[in-house]
PDB file of C-alpha atoms in Angstrom:
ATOM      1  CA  UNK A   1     -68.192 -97.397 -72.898  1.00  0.00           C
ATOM      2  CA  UNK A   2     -70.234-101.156 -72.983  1.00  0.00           C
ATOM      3  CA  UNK A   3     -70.616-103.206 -75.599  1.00  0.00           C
ATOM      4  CA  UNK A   4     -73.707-105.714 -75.877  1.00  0.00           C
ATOM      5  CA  UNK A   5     -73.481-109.471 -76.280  1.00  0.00           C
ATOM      6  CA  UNK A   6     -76.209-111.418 -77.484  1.00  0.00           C
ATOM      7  CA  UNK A   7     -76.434-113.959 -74.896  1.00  0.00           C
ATOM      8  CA  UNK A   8     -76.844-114.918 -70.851  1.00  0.00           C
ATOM      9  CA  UNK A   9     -74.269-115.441 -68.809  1.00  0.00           C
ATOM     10  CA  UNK A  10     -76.435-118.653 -68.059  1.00  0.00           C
ATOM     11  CA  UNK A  11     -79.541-119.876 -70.209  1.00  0.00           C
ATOM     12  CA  UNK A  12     -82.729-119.984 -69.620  1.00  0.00           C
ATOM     13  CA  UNK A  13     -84.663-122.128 -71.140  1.00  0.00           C
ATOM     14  CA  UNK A  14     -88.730-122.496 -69.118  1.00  0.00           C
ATOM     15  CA  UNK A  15     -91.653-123.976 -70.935  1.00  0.00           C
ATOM     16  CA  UNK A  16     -94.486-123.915 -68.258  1.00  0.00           C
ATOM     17  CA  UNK A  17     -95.673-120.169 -67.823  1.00  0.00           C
ATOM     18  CA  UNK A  18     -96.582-119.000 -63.944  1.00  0.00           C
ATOM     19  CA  UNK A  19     -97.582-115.180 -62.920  1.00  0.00           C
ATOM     20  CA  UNK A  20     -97.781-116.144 -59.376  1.00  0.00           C
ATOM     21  CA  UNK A  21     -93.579-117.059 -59.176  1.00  0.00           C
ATOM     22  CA  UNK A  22     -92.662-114.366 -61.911  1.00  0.00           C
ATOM     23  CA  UNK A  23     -94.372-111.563 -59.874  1.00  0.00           C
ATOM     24  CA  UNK A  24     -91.599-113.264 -56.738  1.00  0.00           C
ATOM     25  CA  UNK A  25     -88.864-113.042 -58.993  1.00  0.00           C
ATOM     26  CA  UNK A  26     -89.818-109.360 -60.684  1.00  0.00           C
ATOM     27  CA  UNK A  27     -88.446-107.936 -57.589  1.00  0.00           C
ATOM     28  CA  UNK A  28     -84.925-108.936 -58.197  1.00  0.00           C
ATOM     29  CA  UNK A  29     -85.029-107.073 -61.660  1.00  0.00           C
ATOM     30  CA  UNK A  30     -86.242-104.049 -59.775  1.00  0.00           C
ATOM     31  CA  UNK A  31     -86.406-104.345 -56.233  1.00  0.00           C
ATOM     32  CA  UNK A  32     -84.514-102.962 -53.615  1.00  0.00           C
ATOM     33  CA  UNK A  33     -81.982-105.905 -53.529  1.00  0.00           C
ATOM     34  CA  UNK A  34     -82.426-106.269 -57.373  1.00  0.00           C
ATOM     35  CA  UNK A  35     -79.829-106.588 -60.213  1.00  0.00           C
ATOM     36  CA  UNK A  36     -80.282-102.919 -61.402  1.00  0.00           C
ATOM     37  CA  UNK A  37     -80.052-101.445 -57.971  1.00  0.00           C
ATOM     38  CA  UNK A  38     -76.361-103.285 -57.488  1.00  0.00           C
ATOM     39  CA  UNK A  39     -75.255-102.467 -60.974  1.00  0.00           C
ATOM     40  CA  UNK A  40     -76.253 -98.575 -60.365  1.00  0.00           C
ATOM     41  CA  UNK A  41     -74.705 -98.830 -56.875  1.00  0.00           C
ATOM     42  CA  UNK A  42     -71.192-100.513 -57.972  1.00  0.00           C
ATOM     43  CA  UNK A  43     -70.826 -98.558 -61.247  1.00  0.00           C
ATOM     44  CA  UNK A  44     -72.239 -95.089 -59.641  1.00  0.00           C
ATOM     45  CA  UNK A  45     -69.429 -96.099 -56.285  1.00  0.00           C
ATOM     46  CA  UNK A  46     -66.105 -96.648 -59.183  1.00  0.00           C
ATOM     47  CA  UNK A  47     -65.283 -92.560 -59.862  1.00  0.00           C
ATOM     48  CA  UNK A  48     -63.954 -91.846 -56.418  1.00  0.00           C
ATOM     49  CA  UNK A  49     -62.375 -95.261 -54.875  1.00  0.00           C
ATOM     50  CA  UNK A  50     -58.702 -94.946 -54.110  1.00  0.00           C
ATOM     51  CA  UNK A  51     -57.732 -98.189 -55.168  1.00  0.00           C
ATOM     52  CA  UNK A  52     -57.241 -98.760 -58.785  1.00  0.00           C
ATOM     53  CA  UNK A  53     -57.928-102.855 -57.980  1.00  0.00           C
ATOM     54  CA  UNK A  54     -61.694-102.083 -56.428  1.00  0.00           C
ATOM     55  CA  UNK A  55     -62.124 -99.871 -58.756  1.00  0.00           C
ATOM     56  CA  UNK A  56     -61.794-102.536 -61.323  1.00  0.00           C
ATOM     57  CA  UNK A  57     -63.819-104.758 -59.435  1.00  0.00           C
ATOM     58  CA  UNK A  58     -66.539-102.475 -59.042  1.00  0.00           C
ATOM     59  CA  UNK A  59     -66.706-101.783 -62.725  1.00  0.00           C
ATOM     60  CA  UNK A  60     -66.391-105.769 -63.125  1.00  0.00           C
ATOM     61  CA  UNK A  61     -69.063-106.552 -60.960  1.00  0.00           C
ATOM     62  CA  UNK A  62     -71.340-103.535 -61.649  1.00  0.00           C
ATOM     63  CA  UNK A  63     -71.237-105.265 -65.572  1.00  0.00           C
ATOM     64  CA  UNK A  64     -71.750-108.712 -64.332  1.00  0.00           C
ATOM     65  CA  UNK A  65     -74.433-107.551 -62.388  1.00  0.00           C
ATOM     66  CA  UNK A  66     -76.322-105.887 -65.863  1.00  0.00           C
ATOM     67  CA  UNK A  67     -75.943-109.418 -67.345  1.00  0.00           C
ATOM     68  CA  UNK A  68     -77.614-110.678 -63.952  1.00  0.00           C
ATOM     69  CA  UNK A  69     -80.464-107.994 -64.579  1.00  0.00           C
ATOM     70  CA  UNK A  70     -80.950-109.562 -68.506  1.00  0.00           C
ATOM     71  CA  UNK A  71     -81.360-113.058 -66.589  1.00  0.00           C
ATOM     72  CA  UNK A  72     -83.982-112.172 -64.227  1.00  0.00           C
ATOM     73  CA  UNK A  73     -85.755-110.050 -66.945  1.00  0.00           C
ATOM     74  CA  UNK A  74     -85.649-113.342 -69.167  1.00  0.00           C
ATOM     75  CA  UNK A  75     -86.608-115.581 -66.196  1.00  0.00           C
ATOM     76  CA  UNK A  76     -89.827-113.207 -65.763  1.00  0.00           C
ATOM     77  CA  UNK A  77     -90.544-113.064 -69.332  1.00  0.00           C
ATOM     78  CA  UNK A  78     -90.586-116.458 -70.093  1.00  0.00           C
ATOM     79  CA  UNK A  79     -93.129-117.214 -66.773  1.00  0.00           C
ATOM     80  CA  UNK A  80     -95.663-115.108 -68.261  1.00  0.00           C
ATOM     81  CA  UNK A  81     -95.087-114.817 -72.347  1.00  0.00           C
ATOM     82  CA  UNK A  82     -98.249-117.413 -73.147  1.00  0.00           C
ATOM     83  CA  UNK A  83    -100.050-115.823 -70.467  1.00  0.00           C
ATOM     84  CA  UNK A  84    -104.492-116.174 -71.368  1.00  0.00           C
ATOM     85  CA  UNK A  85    -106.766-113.715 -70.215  1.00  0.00           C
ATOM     86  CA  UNK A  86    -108.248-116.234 -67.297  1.00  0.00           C
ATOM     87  CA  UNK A  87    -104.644-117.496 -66.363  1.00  0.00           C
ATOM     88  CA  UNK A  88    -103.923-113.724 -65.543  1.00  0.00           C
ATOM     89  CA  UNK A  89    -106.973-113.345 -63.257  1.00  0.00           C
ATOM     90  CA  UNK A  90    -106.486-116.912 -61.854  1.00  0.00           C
ATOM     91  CA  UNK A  91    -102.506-115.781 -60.941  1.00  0.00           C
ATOM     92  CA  UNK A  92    -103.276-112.257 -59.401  1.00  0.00           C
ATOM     93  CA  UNK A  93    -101.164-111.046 -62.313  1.00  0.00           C
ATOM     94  CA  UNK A  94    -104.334-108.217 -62.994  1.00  0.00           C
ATOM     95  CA  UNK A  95    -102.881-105.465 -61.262  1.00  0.00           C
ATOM     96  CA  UNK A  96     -98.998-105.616 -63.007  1.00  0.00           C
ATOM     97  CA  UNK A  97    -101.130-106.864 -66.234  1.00  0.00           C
ATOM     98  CA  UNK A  98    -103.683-103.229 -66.456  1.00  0.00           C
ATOM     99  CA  UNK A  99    -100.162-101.004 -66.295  1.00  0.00           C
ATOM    100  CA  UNK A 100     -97.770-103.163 -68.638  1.00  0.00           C
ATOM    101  CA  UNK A 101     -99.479-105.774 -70.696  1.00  0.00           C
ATOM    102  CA  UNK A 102     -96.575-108.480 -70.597  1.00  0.00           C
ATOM    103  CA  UNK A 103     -93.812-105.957 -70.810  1.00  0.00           C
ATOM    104  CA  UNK A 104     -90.896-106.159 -68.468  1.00  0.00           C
ATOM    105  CA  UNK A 105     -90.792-103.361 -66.091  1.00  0.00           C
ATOM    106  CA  UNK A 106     -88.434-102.893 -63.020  1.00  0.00           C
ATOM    107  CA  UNK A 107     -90.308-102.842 -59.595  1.00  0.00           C
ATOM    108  CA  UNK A 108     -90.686-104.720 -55.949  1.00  0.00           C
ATOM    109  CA  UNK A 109     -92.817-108.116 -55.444  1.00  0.00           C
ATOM    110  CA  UNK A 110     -94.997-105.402 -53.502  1.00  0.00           C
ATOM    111  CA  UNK A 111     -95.331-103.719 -56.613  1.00  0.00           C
ATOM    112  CA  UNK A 112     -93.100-100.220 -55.485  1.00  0.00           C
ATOM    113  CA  UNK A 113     -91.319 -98.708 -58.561  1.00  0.00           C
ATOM    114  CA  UNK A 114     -87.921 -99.327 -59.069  1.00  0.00           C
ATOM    115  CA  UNK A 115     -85.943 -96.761 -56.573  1.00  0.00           C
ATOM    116  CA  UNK A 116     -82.381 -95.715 -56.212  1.00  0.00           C
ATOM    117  CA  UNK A 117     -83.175 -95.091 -52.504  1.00  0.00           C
ATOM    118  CA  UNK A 118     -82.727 -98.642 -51.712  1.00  0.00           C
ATOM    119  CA  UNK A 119     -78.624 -97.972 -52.608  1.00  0.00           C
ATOM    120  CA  UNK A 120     -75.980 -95.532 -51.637  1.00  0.00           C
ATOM    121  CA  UNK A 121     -72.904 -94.249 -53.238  1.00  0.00           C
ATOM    122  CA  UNK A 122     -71.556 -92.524 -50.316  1.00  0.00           C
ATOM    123  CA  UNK A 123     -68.059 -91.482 -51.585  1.00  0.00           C
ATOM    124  CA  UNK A 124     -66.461 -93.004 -48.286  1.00  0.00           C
ATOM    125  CA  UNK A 125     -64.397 -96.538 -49.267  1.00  0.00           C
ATOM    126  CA  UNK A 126     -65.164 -98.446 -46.003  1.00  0.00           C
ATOM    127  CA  UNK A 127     -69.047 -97.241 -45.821  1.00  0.00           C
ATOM    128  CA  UNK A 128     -69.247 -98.145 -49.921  1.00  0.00           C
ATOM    129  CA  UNK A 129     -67.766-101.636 -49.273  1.00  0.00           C
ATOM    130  CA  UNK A 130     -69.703-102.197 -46.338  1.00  0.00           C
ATOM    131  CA  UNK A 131     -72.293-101.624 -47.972  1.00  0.00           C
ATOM    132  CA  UNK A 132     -71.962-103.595 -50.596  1.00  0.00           C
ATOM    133  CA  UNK A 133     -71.284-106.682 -48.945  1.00  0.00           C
ATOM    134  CA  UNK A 134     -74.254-105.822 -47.198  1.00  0.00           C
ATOM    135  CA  UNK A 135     -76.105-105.681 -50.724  1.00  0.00           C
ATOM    136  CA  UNK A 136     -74.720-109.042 -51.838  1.00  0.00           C
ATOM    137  CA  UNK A 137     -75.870-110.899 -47.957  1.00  0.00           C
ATOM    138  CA  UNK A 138     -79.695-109.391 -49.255  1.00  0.00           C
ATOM    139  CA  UNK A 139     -79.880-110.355 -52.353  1.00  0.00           C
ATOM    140  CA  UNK A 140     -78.467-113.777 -51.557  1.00  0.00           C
ATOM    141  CA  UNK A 141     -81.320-113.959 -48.775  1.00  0.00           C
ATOM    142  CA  UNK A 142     -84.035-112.979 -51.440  1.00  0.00           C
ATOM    143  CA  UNK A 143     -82.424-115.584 -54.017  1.00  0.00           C
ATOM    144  CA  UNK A 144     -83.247-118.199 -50.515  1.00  0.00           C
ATOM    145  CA  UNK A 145     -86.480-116.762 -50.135  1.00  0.00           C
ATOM    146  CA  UNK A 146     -87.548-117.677 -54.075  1.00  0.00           C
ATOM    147  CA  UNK A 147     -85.868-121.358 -54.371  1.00  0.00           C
ATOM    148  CA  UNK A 148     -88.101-121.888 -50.908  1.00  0.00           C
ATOM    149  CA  UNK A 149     -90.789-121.158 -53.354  1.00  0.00           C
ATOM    150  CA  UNK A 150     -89.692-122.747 -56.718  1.00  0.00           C
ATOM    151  CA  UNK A 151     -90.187-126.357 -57.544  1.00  0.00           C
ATOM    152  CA  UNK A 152     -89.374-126.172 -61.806  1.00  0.00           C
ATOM    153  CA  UNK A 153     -85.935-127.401 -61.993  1.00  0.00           C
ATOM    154  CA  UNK A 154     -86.254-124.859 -65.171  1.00  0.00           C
ATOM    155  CA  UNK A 155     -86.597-121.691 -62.816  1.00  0.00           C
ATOM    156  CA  UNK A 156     -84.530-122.918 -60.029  1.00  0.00           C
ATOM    157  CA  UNK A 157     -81.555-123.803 -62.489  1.00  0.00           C
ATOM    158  CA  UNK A 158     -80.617-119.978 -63.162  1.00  0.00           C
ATOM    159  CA  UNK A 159     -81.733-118.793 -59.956  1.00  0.00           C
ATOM    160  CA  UNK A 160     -79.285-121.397 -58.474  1.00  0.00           C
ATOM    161  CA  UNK A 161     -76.412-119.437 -60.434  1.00  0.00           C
ATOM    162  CA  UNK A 162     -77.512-116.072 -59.784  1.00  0.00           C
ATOM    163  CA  UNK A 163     -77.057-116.795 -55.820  1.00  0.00           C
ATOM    164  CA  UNK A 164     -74.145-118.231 -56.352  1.00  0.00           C
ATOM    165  CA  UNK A 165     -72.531-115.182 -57.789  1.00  0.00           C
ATOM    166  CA  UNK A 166     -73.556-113.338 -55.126  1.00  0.00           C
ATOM    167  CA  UNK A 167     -71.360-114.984 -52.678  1.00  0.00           C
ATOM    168  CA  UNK A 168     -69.101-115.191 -55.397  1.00  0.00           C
ATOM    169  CA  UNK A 169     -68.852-111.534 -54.733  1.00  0.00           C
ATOM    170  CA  UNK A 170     -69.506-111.013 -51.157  1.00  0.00           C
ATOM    171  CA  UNK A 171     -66.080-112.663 -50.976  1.00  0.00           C
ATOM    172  CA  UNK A 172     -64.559-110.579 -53.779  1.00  0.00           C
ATOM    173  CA  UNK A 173     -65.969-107.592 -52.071  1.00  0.00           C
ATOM    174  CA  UNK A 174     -64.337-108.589 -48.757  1.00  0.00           C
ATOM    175  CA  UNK A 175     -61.151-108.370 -49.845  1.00  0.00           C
ATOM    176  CA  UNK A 176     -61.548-105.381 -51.223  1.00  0.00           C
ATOM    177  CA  UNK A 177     -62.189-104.058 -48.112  1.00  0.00           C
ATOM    178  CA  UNK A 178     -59.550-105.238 -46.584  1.00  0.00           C
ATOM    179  CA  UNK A 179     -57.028-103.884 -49.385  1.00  0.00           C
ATOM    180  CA  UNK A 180     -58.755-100.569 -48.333  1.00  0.00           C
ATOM    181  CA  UNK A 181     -58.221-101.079 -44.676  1.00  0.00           C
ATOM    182  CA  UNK A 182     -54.659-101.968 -45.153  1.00  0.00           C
ATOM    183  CA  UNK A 183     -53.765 -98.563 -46.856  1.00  0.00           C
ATOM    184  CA  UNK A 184     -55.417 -97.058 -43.834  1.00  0.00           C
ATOM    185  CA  UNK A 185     -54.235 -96.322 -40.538  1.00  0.00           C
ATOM    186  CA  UNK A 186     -54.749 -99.489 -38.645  1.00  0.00           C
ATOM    187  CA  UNK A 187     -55.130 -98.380 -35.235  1.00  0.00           C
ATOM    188  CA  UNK A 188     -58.189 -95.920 -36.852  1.00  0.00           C
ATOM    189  CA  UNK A 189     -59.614 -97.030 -39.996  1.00  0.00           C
ATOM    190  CA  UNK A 190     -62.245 -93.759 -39.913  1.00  0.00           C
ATOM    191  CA  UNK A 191     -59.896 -91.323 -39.379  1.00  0.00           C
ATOM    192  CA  UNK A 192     -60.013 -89.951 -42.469  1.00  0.00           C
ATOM    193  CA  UNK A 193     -61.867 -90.672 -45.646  1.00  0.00           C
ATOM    194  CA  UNK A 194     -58.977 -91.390 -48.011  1.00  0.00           C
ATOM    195  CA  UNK A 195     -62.024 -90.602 -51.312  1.00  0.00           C
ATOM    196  CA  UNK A 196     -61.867 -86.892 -49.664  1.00  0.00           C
ATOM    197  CA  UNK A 197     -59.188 -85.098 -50.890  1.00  0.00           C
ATOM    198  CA  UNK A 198     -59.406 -82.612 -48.157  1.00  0.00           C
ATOM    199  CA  UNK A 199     -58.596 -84.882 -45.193  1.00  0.00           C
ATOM    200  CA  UNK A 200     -55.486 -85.910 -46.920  1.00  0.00           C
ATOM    201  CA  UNK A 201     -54.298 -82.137 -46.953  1.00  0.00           C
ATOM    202  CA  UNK A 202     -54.825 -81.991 -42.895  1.00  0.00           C
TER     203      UNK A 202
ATOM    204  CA  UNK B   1     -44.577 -96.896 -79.886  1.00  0.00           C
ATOM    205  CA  UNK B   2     -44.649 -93.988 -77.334  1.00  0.00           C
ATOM    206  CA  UNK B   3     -47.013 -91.464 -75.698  1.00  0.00           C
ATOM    207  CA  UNK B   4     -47.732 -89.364 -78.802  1.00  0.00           C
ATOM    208  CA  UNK B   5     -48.580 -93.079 -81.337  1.00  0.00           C
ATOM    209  CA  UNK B   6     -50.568 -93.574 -78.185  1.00  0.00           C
ATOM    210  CA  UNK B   7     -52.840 -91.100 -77.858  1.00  0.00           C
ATOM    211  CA  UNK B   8     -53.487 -90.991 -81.872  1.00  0.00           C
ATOM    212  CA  UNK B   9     -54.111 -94.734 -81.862  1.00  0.00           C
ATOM    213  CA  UNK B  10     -56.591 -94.380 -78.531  1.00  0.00           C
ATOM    214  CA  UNK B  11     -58.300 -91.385 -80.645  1.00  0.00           C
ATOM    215  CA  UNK B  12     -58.255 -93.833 -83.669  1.00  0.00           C
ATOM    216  CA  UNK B  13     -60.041 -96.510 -81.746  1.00  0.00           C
ATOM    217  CA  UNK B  14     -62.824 -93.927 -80.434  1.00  0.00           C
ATOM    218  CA  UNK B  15     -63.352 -92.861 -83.678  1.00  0.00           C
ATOM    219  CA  UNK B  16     -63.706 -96.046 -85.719  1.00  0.00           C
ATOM    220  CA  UNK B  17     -66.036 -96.861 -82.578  1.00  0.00           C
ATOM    221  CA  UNK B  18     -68.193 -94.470 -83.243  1.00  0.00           C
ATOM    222  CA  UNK B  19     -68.668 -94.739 -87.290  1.00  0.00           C
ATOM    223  CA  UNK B  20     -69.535 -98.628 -86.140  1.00  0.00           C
ATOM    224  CA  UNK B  21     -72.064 -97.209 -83.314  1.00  0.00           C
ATOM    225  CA  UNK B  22     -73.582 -94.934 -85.944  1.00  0.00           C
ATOM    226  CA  UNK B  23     -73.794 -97.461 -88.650  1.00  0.00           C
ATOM    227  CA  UNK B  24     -75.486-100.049 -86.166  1.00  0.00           C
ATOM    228  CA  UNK B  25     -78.461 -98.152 -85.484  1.00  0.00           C
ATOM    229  CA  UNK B  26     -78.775 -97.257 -89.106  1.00  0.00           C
ATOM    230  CA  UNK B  27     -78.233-100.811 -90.263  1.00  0.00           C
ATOM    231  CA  UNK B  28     -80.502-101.954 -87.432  1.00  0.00           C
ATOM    232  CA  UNK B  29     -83.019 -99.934 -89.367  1.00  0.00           C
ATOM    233  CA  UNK B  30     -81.866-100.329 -93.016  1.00  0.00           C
ATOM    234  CA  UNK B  31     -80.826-104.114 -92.701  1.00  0.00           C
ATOM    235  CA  UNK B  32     -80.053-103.911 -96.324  1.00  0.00           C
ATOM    236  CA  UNK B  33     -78.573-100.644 -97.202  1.00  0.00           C
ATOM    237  CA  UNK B  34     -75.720-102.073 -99.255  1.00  0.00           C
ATOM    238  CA  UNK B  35     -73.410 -98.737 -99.003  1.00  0.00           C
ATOM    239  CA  UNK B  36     -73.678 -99.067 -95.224  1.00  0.00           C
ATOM    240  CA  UNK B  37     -72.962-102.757 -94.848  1.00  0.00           C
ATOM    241  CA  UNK B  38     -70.128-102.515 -96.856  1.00  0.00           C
ATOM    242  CA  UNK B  39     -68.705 -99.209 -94.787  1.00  0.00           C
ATOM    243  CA  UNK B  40     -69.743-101.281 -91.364  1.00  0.00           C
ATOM    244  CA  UNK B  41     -67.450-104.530 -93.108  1.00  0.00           C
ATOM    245  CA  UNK B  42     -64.774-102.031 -93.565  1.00  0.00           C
ATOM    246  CA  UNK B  43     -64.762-100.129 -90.013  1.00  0.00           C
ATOM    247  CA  UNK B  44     -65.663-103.156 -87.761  1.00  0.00           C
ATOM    248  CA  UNK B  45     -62.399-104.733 -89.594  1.00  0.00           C
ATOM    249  CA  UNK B  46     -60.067-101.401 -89.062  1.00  0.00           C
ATOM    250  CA  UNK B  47     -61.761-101.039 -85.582  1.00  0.00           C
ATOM    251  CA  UNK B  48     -60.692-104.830 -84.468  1.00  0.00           C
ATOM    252  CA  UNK B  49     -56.820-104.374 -85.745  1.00  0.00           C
ATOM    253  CA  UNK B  50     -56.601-101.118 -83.461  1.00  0.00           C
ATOM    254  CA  UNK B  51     -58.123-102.157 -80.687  1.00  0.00           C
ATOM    255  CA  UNK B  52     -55.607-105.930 -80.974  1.00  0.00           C
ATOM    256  CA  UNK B  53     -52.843-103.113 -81.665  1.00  0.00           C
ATOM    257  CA  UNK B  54     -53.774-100.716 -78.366  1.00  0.00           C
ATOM    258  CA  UNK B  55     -54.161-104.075 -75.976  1.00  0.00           C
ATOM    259  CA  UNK B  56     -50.499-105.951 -77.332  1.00  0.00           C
ATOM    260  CA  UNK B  57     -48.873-102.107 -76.730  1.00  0.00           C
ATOM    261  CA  UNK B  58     -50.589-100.357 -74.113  1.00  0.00           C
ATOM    262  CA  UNK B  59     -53.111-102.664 -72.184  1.00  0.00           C
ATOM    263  CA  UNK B  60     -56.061-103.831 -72.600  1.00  0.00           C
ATOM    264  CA  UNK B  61     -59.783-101.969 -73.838  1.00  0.00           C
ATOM    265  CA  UNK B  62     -62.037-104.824 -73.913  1.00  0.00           C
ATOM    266  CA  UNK B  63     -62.953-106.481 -70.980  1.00  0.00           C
ATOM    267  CA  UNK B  64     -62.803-110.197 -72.671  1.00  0.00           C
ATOM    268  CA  UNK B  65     -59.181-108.917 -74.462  1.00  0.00           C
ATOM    269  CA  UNK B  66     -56.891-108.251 -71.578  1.00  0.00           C
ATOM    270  CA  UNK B  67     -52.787-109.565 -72.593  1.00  0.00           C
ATOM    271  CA  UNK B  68     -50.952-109.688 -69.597  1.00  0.00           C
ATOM    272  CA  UNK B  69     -47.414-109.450 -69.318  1.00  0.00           C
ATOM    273  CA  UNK B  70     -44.834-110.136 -66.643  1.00  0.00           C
ATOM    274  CA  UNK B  71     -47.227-112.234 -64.745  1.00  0.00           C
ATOM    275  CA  UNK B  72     -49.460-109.768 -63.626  1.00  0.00           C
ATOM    276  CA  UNK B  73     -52.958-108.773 -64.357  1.00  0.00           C
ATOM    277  CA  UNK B  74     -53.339-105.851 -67.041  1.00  0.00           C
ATOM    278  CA  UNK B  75     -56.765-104.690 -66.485  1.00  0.00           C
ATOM    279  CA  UNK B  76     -56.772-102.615 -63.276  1.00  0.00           C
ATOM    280  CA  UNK B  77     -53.241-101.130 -64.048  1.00  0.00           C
ATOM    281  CA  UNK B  78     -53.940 -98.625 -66.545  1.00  0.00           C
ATOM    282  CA  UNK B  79     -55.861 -95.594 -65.755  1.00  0.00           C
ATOM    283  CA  UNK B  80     -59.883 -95.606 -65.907  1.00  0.00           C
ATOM    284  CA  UNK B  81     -61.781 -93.165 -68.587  1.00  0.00           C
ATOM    285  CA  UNK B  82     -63.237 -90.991 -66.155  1.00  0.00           C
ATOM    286  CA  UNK B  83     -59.792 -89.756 -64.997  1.00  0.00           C
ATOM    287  CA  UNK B  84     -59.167 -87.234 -67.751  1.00  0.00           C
ATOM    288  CA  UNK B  85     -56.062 -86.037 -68.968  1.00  0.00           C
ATOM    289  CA  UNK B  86     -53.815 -85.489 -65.814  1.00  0.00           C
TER     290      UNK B  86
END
């Protein structure tokens, strides 16, 4: 079960409006190295880990990460809420602006609908972690790729923090692995897939 | 307290829960039903003392509540909801 609380893990406070970064940004509310994508990856990996530490890590970081997704969505909001009529023909905002008016809705800078194709939950520990360290490298690279492209000390404050906790978790995330790997055989981590119950039985 | 107060307090919690879920959307709704915000005073109050209760004797619920005891972390030690009754 979650429980809601009303505020961001880090404010967000922007006064000058601007379709052209908030379009950027959209993409890590629903792109394919986005906020929901590595909530719905962690919290969809939890049921069959074998390790009841990851497992609470996952379901830490797979919350955090729904806190990251409020950010982003407030980040975007707040870049286009006094949005005129001209300003959203003179920002190329027209095309998000005909399907959802000023509304929030998850999808890629390139405009793709959100997709849970760009994550895995493969029910393997080592490809899972992997994986997600893999996840938290790309969406610290897309975090790089926006402050290249952000000058408001308003915008790049949060977006500061958000990369931040994605190396805060790459690191978590590599020592998960390597609890994993330590309750493995070490001469042959992938001999078996210790989340498959019938490898065990062998 | 053992296994049985356990389970009846963990059933207590859930249930409390829910009458506070239940009243939330209604009072988000009804903001000033006064039967309702007097019931959600009531069960958000009995709710709270369980869930302190559960944490100090079983481990911890809430993610911001966790009481730790003999120097180790409490939250990944108990078992996880999806596990069902083993």
């Amino acid at each position: 079960m979650w429980s809601y609380e009303r505020r961001l893990q880090h404010p967000v406070n922007i006064d000058q409006c601007n379709p052209k970064l908030a379009q950027v940004i959209m993409s890590q509310y629903g792109g394919p190295d986005g906020e929901i994508g590595a909530s719905l990856r962690y919290l969809s990996q939890r049921y069959v880990m074998p390790n009841r530490k990851v497992v609470g890590l996952l379901t830490d970081i797979g919350t955090e990460e729904l806190g990251h997704m409020e950010i982003v969505g407030a980040i975007v909001h707040q870049l286009t809420r006094d949005l005129t009529p001209e300003q959203i023909v003179e920002g190329g905002f027209q095309n998000y602006y005909v399907d959802h008016t000023l509304g929030i809705w998850p999808m890629a800078a390139g405009g793709i609908a959100f997709t849970a194709t760009a994550f895995q939950s493969k029910g393997d520990p080592i490809t899972d972690l992997v994986e997600d360290m893999a996840a938290e490298q790309k969406a610290r690279t897309t975090y790089d790729n926006i402050l290249r492209l952000v000058h408001d000390h308003d915008v790049c404050d949060p977006i500061k923090f958000l990369r931040e906790r994605e190396i805060v978790h790459f690191q978590r995330f590599g020592e998960a692995l390597r609890m994993i790997q330590d309750e493995l055989d070490a001469r042959n981590f992938y001999a078996i897939n210790p989340a498959f119950p019938a490898d065990l039985c062998k | 307290m053992d296994a049985n107060n356990r389970e009846k307090l963990f059933a207590y919690i859930g249930a409390t829960s829910f009458v506070c879920d239940e009243l939330r959307l209604f009072l988000d709704t009804h903001p000033t039903d006064r039967g309702a915000l007097e019931y959600w005073d009531r069960m958000s109050k009995v709710r709270n003392e369980a869930v302190m209760e559960y944490t100090r004797c079983f481990g911890p619920i809430e993610w911001y509540r966790v009481e730790n005891r003999d120097c180790k972390w409490a939250w990944v030690e108990a078992p996880w909801p999806w596990e069902g009754r083993c």
